[in-house]
PDB file of C-alpha atoms in Angstrom:
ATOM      1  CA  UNK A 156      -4.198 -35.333  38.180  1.00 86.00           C
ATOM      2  CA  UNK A 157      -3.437 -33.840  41.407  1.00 88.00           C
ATOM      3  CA  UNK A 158       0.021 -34.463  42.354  1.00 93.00           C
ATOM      4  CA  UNK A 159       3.079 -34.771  39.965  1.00 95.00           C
ATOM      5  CA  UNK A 160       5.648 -37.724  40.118  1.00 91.00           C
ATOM      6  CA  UNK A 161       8.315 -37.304  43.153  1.00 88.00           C
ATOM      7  CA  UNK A 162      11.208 -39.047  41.587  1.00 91.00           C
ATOM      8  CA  UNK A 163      12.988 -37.560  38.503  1.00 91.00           C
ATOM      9  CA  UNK A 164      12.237 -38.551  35.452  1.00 95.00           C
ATOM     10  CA  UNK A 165      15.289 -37.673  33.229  1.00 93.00           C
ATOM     11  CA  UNK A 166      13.836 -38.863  29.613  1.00 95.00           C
ATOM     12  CA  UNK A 167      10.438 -36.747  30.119  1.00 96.00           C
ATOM     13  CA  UNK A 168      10.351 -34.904  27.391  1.00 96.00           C
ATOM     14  CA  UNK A 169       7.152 -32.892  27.602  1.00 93.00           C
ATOM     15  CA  UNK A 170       4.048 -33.205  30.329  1.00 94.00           C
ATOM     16  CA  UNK A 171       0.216 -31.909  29.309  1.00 91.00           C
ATOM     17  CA  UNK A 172      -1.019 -31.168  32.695  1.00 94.00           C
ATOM     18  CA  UNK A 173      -3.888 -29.002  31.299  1.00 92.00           C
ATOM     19  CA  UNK A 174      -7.115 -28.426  32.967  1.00 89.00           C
ATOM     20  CA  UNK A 175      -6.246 -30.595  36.260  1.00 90.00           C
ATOM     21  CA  UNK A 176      -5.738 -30.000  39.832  1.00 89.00           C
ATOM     22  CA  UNK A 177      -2.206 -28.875  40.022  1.00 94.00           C
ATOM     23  CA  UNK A 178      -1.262 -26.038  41.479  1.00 94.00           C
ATOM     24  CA  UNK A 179       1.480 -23.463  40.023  1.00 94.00           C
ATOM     25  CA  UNK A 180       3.965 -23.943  42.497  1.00 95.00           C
ATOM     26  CA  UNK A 181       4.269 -27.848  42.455  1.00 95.00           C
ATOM     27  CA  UNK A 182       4.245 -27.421  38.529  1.00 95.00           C
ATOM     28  CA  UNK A 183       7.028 -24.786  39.224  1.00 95.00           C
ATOM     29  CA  UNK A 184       9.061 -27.173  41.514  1.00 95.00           C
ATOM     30  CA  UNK A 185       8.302 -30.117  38.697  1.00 96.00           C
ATOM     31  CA  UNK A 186       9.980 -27.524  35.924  1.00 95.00           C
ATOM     32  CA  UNK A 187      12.982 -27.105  38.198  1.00 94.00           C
ATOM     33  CA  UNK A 188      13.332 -30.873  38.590  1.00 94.00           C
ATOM     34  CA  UNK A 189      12.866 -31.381  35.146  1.00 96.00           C
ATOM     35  CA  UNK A 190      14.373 -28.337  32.896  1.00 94.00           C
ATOM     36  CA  UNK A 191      14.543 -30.966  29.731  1.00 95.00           C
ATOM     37  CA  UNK A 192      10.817 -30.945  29.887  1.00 95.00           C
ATOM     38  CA  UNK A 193       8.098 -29.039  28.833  1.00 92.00           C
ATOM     39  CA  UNK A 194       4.655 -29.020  31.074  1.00 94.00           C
ATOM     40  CA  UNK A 195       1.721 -27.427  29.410  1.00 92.00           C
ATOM     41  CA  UNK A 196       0.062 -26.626  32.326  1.00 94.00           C
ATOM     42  CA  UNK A 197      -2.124 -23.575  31.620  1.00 95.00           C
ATOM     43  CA  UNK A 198      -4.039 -22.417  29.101  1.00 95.00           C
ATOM     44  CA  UNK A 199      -3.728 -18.381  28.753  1.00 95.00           C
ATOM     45  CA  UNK A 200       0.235 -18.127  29.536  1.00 94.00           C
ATOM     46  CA  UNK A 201       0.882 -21.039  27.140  1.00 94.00           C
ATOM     47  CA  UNK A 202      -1.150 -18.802  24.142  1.00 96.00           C
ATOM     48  CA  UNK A 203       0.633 -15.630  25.292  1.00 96.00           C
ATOM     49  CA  UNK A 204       4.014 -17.132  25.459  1.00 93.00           C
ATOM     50  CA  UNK A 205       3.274 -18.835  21.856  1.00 95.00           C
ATOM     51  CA  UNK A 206       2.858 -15.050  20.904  1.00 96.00           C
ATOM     52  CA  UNK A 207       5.955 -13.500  21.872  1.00 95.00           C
ATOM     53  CA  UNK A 208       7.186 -11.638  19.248  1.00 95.00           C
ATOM     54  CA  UNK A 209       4.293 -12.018  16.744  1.00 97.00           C
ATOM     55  CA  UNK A 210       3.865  -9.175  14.411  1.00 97.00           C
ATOM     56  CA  UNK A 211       0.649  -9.735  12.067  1.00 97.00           C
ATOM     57  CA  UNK A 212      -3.039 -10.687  13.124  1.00 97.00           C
ATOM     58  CA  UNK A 213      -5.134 -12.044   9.838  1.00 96.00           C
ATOM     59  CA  UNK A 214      -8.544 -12.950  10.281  1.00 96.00           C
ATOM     60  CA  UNK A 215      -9.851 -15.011   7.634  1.00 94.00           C
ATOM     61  CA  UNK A 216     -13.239 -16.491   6.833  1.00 92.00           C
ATOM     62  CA  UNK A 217     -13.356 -20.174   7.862  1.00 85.00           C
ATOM     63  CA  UNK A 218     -12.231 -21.839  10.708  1.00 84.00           C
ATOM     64  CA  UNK A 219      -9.891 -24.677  11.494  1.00 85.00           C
ATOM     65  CA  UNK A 220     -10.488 -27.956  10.565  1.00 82.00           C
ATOM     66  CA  UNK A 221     -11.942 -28.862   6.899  1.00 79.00           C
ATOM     67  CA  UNK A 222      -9.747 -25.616   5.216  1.00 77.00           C
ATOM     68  CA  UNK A 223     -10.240 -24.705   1.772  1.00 77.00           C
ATOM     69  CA  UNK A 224      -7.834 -22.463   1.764  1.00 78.00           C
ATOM     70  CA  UNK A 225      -8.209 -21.539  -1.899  1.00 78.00           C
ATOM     71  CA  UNK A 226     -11.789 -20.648  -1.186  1.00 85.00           C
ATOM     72  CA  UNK A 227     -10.772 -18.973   2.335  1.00 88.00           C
ATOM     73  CA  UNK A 228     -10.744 -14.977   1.999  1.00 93.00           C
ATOM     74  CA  UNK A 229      -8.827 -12.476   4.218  1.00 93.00           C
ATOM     75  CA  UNK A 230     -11.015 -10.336   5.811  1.00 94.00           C
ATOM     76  CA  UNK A 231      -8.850  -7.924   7.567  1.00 95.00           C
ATOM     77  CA  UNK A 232      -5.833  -7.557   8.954  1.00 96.00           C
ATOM     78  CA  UNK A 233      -3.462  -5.364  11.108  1.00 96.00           C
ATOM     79  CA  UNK A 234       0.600  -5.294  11.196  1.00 96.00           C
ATOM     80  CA  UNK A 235       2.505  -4.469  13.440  1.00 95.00           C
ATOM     81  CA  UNK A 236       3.913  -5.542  16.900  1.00 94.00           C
ATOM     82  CA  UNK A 237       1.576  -3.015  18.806  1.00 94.00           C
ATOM     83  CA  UNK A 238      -1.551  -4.190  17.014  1.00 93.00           C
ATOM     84  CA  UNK A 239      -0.528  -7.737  18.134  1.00 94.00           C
ATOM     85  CA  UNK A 240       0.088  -6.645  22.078  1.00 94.00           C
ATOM     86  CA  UNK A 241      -3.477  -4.938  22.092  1.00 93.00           C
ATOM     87  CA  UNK A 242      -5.013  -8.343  21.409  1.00 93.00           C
ATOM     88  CA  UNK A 243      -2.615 -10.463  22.975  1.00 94.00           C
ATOM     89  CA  UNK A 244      -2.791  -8.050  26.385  1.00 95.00           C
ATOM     90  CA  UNK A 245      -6.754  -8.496  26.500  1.00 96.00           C
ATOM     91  CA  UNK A 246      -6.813 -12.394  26.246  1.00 96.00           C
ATOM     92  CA  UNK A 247      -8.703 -14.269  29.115  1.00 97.00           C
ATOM     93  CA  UNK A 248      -9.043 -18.001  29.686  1.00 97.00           C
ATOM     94  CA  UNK A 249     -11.389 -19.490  31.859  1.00 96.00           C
ATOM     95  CA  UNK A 250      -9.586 -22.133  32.725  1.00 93.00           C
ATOM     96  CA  UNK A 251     -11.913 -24.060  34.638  1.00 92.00           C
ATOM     97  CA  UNK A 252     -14.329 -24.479  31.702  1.00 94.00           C
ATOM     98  CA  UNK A 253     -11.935 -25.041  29.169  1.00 95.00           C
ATOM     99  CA  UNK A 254     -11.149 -28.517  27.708  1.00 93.00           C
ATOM    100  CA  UNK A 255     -14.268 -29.043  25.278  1.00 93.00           C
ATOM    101  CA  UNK A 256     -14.948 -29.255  22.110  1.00 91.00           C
ATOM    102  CA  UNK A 257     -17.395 -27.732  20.175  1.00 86.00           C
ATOM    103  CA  UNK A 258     -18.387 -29.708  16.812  1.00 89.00           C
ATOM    104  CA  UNK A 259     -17.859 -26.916  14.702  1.00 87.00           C
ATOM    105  CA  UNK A 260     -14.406 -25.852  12.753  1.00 86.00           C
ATOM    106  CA  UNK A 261     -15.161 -22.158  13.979  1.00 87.00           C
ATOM    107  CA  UNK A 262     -14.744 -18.651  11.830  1.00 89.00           C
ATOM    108  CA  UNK A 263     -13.441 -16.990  11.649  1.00 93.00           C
ATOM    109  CA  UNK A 264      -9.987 -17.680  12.051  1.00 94.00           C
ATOM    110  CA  UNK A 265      -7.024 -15.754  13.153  1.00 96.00           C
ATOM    111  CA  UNK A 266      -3.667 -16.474  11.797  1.00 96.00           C
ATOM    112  CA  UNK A 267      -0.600 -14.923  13.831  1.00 97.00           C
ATOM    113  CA  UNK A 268       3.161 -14.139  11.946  1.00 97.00           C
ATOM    114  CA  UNK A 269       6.285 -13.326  12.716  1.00 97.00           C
ATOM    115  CA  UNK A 270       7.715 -11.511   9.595  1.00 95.00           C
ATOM    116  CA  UNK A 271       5.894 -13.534   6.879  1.00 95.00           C
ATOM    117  CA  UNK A 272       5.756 -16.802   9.157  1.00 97.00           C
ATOM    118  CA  UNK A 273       2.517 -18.086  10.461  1.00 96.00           C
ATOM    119  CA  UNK A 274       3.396 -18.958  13.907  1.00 97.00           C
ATOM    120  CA  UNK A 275      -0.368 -20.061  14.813  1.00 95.00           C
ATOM    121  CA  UNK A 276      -3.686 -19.949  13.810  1.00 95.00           C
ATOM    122  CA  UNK A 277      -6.988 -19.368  16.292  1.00 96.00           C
ATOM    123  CA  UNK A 278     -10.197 -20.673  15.372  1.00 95.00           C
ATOM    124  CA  UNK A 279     -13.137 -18.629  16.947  1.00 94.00           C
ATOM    125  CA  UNK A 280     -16.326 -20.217  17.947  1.00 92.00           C
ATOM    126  CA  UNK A 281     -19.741 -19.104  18.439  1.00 89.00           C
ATOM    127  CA  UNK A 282     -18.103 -15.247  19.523  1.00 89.00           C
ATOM    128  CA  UNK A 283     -17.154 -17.455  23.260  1.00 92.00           C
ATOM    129  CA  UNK A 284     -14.313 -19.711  22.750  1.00 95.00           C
ATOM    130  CA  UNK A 285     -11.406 -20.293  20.907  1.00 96.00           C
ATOM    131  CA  UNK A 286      -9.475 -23.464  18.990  1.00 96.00           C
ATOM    132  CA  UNK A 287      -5.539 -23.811  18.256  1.00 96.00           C
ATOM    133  CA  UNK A 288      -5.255 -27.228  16.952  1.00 92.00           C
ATOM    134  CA  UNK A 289      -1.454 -27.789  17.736  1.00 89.00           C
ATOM    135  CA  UNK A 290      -1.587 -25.670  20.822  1.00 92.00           C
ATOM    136  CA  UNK A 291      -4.608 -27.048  23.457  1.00 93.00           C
ATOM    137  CA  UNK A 292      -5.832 -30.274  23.715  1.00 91.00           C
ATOM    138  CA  UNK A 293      -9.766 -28.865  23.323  1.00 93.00           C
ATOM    139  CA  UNK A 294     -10.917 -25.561  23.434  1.00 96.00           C
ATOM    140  CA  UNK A 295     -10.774 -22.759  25.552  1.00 96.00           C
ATOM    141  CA  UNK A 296     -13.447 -20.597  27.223  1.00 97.00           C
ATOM    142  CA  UNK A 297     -12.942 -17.237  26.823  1.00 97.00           C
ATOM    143  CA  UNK A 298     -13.266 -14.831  29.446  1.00 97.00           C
ATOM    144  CA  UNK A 299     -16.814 -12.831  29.149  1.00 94.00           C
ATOM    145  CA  UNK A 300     -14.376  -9.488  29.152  1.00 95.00           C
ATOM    146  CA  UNK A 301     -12.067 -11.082  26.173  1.00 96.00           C
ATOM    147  CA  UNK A 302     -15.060 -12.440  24.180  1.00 95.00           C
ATOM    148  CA  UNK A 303     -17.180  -8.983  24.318  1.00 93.00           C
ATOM    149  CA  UNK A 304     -13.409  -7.466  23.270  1.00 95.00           C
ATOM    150  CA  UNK A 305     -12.482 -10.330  20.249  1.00 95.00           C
ATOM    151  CA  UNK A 306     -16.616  -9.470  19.237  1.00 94.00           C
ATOM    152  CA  UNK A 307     -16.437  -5.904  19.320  1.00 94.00           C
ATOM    153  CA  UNK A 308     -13.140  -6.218  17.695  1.00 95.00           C
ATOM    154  CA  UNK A 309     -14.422  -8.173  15.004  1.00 95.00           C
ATOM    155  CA  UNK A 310     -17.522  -6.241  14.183  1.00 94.00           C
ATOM    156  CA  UNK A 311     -14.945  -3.043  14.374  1.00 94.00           C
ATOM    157  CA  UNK A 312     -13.939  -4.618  11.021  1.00 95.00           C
ATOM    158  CA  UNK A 313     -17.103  -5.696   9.676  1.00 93.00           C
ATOM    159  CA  UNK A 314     -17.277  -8.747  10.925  1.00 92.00           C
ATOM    160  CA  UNK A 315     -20.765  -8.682  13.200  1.00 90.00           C
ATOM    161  CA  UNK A 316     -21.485 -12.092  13.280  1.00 85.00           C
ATOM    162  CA  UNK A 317     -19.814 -12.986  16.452  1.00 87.00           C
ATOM    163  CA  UNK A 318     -21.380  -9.901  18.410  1.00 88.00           C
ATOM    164  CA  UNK A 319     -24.831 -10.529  17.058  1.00 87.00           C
ATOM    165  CA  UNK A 320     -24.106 -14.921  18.339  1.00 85.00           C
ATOM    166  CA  UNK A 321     -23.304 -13.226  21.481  1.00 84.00           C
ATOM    167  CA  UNK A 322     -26.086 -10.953  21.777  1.00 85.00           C
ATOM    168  CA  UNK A 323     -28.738 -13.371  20.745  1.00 83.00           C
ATOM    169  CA  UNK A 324     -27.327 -15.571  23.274  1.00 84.00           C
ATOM    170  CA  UNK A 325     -27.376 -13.282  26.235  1.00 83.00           C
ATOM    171  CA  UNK A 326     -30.984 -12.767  25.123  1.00 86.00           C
ATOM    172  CA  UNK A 327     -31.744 -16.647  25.578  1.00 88.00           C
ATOM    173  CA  UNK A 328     -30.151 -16.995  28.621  1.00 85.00           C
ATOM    174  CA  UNK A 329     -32.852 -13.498  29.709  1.00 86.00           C
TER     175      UNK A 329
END
């Protein structure tokens, strides 16, 4: 998709425009035609904006398909609105390779709350990309800057299994 409909289309209820041509300003021009509508257009303001006001991050062991939750465990996790903007003001998308989809449910899993309401749940994958099921429609490609940050993070906590993926990666690709 390159170019968006001219003529209105007054019982559009929502567009996914992800991962295509369009540039911001004709999607802009398409939201002002259209103000019923929502256009998921791109990746990282659509994740941020799904944030707003989030005030929890849990990370829990598994990913996000095939849950056991019974058998899931929490392995950390920080409160607060602050704690949330640190992660959410580091996130990076790279677009252009987004849109894929690994075979793998991920883990672990982060699971975002307002108050005591899970708002959404990120499944990290191999310490580069990250799943949200009723968000994207495939997974996105984290920036190299975010991923080394989310890793770090992670192993911060105990978690080093996503920093060591990375690292034995970067040694491959040496």
């Amino acid at each position: 998709v390159d170019t968006l409909p001219a003529k209105p289309l007054p019982k559009l209820a929502k567009l996914h425009v992800m991962s295509t041509q369009l540039v911001d300003e004709a999607v802009g021009e398409f939201r002002k035609k259209h103000p019923k509508c929502t256009v998921y257009h791109r990746w990282e303001p659509m994740l941020v904006e799904a944030l707003a006001g989030a005030t929890r991050i849990r990370v829990r062991s598994g990913g996000t398909c095939h849950r056991n939750i019974a058998r899931e465990k929490t392995l950390f996790e920080e409160k607060g609105a602050a704690a949330v903007k640190r992660f959410v003001d580091a996130i990076g998308i790279d677009e252009k390779q987004s849109g894929f989809h690994c075979m793998c449910c991920g883990d672990p899993s982060f699971e975002f709350y307002k108050g005591d309401e899970l708002i959404l749940t990120l499944g990290f994958h191999h310490g580069r990309s990250l799943r949200w099921v009723d968000g994207w429609p495939g997974d996105a490609m984290m920036t190299d800057a975010f991923a080394r940050h989310v890793s770090n993070w992670l192993a911060e906590h105990g978690i080093e299994g996503p920093k060591k993926e990375r690292e034995a990666e970067s040694e491959r690709e040496k």
